[in-house]
Short mmCIF file of N, CA, C and O in Angstrom, two decimals:
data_model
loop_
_atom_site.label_atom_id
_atom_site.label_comp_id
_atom_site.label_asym_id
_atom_site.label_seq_id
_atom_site.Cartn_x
_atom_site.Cartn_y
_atom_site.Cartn_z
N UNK A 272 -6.39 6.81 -11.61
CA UNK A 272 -6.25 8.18 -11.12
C UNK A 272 -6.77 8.24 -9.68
O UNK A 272 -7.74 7.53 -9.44
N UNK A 273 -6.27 9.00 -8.69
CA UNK A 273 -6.66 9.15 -7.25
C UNK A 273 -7.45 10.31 -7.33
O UNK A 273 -7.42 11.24 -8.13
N UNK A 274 -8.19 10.05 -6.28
CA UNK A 274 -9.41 11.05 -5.90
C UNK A 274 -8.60 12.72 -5.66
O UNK A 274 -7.57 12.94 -5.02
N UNK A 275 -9.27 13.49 -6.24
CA UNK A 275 -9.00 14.84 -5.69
C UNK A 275 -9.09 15.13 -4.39
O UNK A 275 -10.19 15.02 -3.84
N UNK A 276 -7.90 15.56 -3.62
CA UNK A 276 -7.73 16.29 -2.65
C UNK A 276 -8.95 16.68 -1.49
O UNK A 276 -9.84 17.39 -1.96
N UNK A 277 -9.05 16.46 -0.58
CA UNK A 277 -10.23 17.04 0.41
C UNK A 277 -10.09 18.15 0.42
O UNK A 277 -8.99 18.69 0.45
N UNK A 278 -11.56 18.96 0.40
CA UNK A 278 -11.46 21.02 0.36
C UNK A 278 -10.13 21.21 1.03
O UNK A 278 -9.11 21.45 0.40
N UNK A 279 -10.16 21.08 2.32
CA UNK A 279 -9.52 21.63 3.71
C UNK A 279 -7.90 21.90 3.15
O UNK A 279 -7.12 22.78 3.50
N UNK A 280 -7.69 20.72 2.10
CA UNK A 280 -6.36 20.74 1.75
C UNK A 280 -5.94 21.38 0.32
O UNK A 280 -4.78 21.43 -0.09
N UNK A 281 -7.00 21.84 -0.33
CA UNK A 281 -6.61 23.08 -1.15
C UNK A 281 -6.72 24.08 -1.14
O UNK A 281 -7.05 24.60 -2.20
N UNK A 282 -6.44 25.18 0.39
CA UNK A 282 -6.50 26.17 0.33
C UNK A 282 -5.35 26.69 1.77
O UNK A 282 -4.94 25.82 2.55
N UNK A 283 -5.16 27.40 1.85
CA UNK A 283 -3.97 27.93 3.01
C UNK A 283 -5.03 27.97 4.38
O UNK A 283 -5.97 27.19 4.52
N UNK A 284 -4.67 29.06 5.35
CA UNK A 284 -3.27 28.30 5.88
C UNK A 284 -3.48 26.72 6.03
O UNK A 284 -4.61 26.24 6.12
N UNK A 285 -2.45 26.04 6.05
CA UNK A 285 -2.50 24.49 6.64
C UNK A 285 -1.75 24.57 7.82
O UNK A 285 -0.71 25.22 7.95
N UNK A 286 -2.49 23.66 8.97
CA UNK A 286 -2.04 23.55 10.19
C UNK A 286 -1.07 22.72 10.19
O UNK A 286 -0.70 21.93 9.32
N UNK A 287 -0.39 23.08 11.87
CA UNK A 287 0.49 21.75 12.04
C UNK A 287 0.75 20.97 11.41
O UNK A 287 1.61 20.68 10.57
N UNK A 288 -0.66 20.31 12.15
CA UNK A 288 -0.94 18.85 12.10
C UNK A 288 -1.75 17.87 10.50
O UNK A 288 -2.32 16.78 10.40
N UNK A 289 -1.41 18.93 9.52
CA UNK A 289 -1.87 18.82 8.16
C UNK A 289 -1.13 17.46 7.97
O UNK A 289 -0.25 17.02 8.71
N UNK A 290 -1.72 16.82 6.69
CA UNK A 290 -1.00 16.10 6.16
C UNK A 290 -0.50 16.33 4.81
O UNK A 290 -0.67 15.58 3.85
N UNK A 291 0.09 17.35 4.82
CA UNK A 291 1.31 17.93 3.84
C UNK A 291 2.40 18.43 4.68
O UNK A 291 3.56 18.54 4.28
N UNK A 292 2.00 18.72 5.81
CA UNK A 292 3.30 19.25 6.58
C UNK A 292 3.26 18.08 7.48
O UNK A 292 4.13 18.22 8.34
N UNK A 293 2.66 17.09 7.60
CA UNK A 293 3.24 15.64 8.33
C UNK A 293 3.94 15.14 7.56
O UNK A 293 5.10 14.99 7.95
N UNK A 294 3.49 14.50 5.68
CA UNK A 294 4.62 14.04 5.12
C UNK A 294 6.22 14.64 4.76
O UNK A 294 7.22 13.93 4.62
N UNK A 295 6.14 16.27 4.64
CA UNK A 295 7.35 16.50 4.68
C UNK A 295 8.15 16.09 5.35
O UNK A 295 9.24 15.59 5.06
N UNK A 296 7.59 16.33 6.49
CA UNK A 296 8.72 16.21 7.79
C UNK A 296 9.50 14.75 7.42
O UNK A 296 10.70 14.50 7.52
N UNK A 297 8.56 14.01 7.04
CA UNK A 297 9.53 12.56 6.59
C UNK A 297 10.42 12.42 5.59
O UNK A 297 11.26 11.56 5.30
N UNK A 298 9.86 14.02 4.88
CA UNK A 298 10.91 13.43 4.13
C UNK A 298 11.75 14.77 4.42
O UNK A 298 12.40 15.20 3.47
N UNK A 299 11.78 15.32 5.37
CA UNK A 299 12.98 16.32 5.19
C UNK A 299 14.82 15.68 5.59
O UNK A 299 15.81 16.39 5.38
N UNK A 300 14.92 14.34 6.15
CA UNK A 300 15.73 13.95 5.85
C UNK A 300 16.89 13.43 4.76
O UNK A 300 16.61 12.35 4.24
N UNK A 301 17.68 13.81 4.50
CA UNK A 301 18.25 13.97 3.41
C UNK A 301 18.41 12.32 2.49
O UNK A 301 18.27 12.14 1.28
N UNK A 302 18.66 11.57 3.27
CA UNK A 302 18.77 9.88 3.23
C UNK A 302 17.37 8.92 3.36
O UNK A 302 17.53 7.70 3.23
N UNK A 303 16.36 9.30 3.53
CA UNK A 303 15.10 9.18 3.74
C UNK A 303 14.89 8.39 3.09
O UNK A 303 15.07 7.20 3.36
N UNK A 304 14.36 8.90 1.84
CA UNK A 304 13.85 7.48 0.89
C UNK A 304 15.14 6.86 0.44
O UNK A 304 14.79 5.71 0.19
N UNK A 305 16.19 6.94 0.24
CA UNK A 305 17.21 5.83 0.25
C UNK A 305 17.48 5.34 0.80
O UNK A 305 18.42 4.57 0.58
N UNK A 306 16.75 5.42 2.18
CA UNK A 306 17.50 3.92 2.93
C UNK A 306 16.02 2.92 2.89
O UNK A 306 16.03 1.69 2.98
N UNK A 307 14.97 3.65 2.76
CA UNK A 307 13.68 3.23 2.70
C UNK A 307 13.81 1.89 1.43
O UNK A 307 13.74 0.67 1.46
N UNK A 308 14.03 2.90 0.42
CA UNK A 308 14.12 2.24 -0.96
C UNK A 308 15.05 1.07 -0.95
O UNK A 308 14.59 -0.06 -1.06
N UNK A 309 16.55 1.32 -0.80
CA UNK A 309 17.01 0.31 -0.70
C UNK A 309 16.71 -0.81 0.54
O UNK A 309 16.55 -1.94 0.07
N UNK A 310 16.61 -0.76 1.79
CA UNK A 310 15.70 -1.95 2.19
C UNK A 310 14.41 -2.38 2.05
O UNK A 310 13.79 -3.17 2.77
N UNK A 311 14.01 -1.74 0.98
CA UNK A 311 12.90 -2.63 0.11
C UNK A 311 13.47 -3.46 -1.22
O UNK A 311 12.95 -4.50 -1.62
N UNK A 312 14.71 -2.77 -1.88
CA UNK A 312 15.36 -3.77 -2.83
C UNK A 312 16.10 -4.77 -2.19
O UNK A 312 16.40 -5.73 -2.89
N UNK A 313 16.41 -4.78 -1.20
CA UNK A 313 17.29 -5.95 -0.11
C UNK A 313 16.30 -7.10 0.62
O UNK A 313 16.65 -7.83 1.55
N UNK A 314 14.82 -7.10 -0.09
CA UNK A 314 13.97 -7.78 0.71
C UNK A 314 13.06 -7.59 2.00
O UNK A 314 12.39 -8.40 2.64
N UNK A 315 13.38 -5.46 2.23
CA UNK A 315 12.50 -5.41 3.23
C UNK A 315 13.66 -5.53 4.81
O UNK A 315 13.31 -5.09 5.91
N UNK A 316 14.93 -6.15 4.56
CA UNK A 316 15.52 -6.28 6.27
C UNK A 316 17.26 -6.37 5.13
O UNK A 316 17.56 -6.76 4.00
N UNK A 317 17.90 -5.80 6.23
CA UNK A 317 19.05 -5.48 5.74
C UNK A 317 20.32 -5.31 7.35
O UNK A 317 19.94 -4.72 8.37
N UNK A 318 21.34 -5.75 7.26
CA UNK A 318 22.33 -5.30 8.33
C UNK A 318 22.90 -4.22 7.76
O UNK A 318 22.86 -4.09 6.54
N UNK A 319 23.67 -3.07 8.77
CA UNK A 319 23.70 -2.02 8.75
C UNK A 319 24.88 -1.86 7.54
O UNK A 319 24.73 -1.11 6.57
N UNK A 320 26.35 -2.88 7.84
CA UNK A 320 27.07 -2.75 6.96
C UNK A 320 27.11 -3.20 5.91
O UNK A 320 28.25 -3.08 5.45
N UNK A 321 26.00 -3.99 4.80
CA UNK A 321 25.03 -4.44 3.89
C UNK A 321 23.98 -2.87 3.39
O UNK A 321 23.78 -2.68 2.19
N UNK A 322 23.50 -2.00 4.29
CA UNK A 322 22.78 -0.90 3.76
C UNK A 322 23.94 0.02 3.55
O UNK A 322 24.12 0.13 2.34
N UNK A 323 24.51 0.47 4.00
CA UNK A 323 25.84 1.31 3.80
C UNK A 323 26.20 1.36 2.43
O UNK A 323 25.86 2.08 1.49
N UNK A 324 27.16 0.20 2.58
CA UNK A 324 27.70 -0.77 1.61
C UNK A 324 26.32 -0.50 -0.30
O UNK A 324 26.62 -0.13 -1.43
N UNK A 325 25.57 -0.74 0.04
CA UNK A 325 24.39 -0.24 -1.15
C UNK A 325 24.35 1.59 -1.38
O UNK A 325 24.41 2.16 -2.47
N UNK A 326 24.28 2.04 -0.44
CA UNK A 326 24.61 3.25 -0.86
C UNK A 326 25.64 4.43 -0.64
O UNK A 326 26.04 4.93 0.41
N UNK A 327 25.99 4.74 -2.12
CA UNK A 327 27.04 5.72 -1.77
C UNK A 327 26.99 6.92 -1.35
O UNK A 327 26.03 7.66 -1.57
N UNK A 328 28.13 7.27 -0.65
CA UNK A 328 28.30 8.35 0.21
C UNK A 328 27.27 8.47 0.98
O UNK A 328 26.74 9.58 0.88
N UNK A 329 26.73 7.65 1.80
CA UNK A 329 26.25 7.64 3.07
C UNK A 329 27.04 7.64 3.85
O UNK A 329 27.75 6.64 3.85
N UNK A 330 27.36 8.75 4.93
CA UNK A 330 28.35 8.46 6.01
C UNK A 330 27.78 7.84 6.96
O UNK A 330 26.65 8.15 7.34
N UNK A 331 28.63 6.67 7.59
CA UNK A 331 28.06 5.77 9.20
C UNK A 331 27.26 6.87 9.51
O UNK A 331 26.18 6.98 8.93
N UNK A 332 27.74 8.03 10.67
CA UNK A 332 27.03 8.88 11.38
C UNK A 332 25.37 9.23 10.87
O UNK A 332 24.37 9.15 11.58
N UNK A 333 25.46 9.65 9.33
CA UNK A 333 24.15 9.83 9.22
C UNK A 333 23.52 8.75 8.85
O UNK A 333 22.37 9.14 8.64
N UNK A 334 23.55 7.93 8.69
CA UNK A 334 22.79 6.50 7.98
C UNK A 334 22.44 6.10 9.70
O UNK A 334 21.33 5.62 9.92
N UNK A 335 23.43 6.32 10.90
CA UNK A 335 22.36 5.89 12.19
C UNK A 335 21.85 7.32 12.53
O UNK A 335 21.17 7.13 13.54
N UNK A 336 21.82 7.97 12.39
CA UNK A 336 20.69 8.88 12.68
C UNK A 336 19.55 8.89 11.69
O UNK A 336 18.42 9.19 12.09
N UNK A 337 19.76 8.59 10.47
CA UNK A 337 18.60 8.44 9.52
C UNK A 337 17.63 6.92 10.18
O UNK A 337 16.51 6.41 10.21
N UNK A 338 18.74 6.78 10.54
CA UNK A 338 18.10 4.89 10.91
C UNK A 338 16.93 5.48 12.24
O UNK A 338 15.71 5.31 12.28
N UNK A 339 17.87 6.24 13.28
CA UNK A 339 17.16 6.23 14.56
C UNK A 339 15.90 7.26 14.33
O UNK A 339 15.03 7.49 15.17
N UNK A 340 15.97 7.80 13.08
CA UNK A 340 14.96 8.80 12.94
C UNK A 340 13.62 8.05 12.40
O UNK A 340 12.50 8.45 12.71
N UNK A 341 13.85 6.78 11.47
CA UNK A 341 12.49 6.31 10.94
C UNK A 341 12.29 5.33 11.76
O UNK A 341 11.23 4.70 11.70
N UNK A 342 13.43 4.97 12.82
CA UNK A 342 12.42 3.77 13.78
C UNK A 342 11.50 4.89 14.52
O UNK A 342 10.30 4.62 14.49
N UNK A 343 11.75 5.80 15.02
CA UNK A 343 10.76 6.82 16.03
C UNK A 343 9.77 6.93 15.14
O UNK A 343 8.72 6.43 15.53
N UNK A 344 9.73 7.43 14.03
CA UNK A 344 8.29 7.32 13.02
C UNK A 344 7.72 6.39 12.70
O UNK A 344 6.72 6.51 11.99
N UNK A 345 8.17 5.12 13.11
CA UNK A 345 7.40 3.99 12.96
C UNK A 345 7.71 3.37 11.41
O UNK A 345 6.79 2.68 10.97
N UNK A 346 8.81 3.51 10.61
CA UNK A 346 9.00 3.06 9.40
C UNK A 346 9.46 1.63 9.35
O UNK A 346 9.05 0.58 8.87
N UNK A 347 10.65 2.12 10.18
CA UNK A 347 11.72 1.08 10.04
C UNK A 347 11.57 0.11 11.57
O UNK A 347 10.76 0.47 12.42
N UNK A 348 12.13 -0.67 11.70
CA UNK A 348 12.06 -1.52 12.84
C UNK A 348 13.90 -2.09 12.85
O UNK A 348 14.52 -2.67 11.97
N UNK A 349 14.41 -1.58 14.37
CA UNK A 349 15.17 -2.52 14.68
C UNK A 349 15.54 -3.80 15.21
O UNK A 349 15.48 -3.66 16.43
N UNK A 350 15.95 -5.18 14.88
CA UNK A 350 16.06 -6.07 15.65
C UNK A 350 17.44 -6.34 16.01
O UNK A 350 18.34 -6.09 15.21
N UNK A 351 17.66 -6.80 17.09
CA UNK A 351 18.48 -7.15 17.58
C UNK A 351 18.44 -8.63 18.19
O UNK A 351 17.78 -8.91 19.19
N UNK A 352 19.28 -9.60 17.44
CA UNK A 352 19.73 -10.48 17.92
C UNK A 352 20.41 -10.91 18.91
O UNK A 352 21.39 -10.18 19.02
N UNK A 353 20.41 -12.00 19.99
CA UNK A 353 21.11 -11.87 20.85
C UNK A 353 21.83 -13.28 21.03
O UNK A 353 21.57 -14.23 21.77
N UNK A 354 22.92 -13.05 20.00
CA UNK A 354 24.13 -13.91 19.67
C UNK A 354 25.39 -13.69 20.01
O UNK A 354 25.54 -12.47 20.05
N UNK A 355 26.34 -14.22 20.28
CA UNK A 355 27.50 -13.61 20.24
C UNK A 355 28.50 -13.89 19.14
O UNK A 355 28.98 -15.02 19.04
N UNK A 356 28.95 -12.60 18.04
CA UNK A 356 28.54 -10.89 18.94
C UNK A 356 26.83 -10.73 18.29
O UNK A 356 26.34 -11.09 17.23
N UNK A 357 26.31 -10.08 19.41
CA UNK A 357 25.43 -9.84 18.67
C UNK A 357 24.93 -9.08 17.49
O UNK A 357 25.51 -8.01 17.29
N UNK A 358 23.82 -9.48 16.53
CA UNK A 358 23.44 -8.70 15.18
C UNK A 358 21.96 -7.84 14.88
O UNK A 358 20.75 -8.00 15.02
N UNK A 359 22.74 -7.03 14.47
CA UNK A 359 21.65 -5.69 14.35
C UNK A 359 20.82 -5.89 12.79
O UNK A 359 21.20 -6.24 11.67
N UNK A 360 19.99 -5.63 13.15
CA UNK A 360 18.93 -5.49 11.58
C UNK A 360 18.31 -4.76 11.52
O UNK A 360 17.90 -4.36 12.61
N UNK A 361 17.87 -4.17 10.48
CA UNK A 361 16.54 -3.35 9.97
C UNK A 361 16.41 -3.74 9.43
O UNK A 361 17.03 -4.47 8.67
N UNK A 362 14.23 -2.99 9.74
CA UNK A 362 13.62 -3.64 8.32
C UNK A 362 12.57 -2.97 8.28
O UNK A 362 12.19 -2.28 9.22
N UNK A 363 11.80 -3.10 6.87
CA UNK A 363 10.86 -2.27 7.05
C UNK A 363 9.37 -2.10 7.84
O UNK A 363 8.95 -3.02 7.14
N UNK A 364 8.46 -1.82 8.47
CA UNK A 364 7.50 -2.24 9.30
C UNK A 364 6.18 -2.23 7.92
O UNK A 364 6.38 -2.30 6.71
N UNK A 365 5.13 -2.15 8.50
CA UNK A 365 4.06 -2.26 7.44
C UNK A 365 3.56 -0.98 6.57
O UNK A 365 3.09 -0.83 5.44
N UNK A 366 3.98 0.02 7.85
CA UNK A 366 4.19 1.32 7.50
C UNK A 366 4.87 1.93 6.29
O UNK A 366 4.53 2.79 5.48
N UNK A 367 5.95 1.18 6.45
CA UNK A 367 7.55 1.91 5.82
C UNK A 367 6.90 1.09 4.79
O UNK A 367 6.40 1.79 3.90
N UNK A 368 6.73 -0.50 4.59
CA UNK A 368 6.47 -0.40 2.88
C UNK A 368 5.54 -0.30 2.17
O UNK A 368 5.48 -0.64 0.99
N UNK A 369 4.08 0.54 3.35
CA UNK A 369 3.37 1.34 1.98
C UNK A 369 3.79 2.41 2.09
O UNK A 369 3.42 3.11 1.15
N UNK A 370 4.61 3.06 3.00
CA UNK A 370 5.48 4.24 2.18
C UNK A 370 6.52 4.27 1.03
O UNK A 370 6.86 5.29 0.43
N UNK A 371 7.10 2.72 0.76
CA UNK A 371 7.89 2.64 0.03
C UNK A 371 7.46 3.34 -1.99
O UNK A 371 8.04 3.89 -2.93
N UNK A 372 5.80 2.66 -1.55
CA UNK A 372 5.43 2.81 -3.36
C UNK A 372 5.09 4.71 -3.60
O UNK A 372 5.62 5.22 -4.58
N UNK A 373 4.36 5.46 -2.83
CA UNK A 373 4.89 6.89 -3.18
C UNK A 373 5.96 6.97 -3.43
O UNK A 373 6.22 7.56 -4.48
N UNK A 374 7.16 6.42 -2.57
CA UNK A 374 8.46 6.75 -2.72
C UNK A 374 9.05 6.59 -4.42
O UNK A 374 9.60 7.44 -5.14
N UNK A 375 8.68 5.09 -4.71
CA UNK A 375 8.76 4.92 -6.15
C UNK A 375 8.03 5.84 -7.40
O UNK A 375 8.51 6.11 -8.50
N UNK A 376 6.89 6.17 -6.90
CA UNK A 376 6.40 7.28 -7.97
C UNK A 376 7.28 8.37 -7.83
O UNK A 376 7.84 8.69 -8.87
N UNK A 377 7.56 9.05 -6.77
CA UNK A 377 8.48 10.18 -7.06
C UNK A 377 9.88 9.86 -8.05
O UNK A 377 10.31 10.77 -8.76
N UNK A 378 10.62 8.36 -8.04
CA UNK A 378 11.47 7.82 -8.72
C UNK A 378 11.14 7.99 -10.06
O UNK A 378 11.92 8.54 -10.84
N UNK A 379 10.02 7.56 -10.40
CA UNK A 379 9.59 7.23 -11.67
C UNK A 379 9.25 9.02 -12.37
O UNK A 379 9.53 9.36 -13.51
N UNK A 380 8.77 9.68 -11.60
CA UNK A 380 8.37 11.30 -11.94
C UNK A 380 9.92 11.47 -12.20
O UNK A 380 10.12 11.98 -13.30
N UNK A 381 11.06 11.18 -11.50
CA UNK A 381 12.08 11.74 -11.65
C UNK A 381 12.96 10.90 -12.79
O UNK A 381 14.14 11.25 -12.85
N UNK A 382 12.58 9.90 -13.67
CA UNK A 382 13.24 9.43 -14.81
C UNK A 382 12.87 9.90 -15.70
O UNK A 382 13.74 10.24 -16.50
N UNK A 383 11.51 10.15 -16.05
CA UNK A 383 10.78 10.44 -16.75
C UNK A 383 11.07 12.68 -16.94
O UNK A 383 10.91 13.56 -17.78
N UNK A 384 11.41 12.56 -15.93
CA UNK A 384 11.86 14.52 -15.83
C UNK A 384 13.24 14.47 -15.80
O UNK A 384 13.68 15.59 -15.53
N UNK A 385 14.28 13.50 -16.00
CA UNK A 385 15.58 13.57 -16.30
C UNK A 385 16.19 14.61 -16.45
O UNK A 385 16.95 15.11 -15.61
N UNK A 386 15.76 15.32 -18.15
CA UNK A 386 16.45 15.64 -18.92
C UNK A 386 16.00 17.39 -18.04
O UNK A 386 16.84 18.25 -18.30
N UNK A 387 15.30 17.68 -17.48
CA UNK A 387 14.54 18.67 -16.93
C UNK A 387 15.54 18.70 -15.47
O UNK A 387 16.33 19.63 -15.34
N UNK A 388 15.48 18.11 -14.89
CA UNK A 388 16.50 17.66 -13.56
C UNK A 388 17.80 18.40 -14.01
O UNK A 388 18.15 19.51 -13.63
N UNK A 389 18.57 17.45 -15.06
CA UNK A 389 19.59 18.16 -15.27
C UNK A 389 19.82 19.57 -15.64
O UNK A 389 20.66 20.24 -15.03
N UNK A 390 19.23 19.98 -16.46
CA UNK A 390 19.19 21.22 -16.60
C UNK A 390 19.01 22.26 -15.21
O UNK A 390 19.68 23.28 -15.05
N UNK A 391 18.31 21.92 -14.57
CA UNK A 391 18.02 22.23 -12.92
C UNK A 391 19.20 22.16 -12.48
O UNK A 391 19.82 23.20 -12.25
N UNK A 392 19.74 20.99 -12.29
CA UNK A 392 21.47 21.09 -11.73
C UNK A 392 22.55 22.11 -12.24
O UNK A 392 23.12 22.89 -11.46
N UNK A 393 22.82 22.06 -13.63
CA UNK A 393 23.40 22.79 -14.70
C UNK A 393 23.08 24.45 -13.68
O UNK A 393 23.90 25.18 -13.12
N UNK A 394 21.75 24.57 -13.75
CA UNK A 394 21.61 26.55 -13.19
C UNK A 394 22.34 26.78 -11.95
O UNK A 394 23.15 27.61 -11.57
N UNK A 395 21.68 25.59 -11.38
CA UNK A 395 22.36 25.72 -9.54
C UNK A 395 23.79 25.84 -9.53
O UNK A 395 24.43 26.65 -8.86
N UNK A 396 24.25 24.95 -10.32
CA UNK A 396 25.82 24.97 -10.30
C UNK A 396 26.49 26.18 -10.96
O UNK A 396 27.50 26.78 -10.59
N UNK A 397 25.62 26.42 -12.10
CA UNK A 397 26.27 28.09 -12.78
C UNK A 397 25.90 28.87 -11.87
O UNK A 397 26.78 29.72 -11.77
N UNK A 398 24.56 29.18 -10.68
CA UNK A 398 24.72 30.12 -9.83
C UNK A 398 25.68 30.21 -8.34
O UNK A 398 26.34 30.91 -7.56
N UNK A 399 25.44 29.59 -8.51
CA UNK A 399 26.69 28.77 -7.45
C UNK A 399 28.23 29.32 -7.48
O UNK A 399 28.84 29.71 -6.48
N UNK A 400 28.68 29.27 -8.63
CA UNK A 400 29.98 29.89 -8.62
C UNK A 400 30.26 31.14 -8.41
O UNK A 400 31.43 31.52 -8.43
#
């Protein structure tokens, strides 16, 4: 079990610079932990049309903006080879894969809440219409 929460962070307002409103922001990308996740099932480094290719309905466009968004946060790392033609890689930095294992607990919260999930979908979609 992890330690309870520091005071500062169980009570309002939270600033900025909190760290509940720092981790959101990472994950307010929609592709976030899936590209995270899967270049941690690919060994951590992956070429672009190899990460794609793993997940569906990622469009090119957002999979490089998801890309250019976690190299600026320091997750991901690009390399570039200089071959001809040359080859692009990502991978994860030291950062990105101890972010990877939160990432997996939220996975695991979400197998385990399945049957709860769906039902969640089921309302959205009946309100929806």
């Amino acid at each position: 079990m992890t330690s309870p929460l520091p005071d500062h962070y169980r009570q309002a307002p939270f600033a900025e610079d909190c760290a509940p409103r720092r981790i959101l922001r990472l994950f307010s990308g929609k592709w976030t932990t899936m590209i995270l996740h899967t270049l941690h099932l690919l060994g951590g480094r992956a070429r672009p049309g190899k990460l794609q290719r793993s997940i569906p309905d990622l469009s090119k466009k957002m999979m490089t903006q998801t890309l250019r968004d976690l190299e600026s946060q320091g997750l991901i790392r690009r390399n570039v080879r200089q071959i001809m033609p040359p080859h692009v890689d990502y991978s994860l930095t030291e950062l990105g894969q101890t972010f990877v294992e939160p990432v997996e607990l939220l996975y695991h919260w979400a197998i385990r809440n399945a049957d709860a999930l769906d039902r969640l979908a089921q309302h959205e979609a009946s309100t929806s219409e």
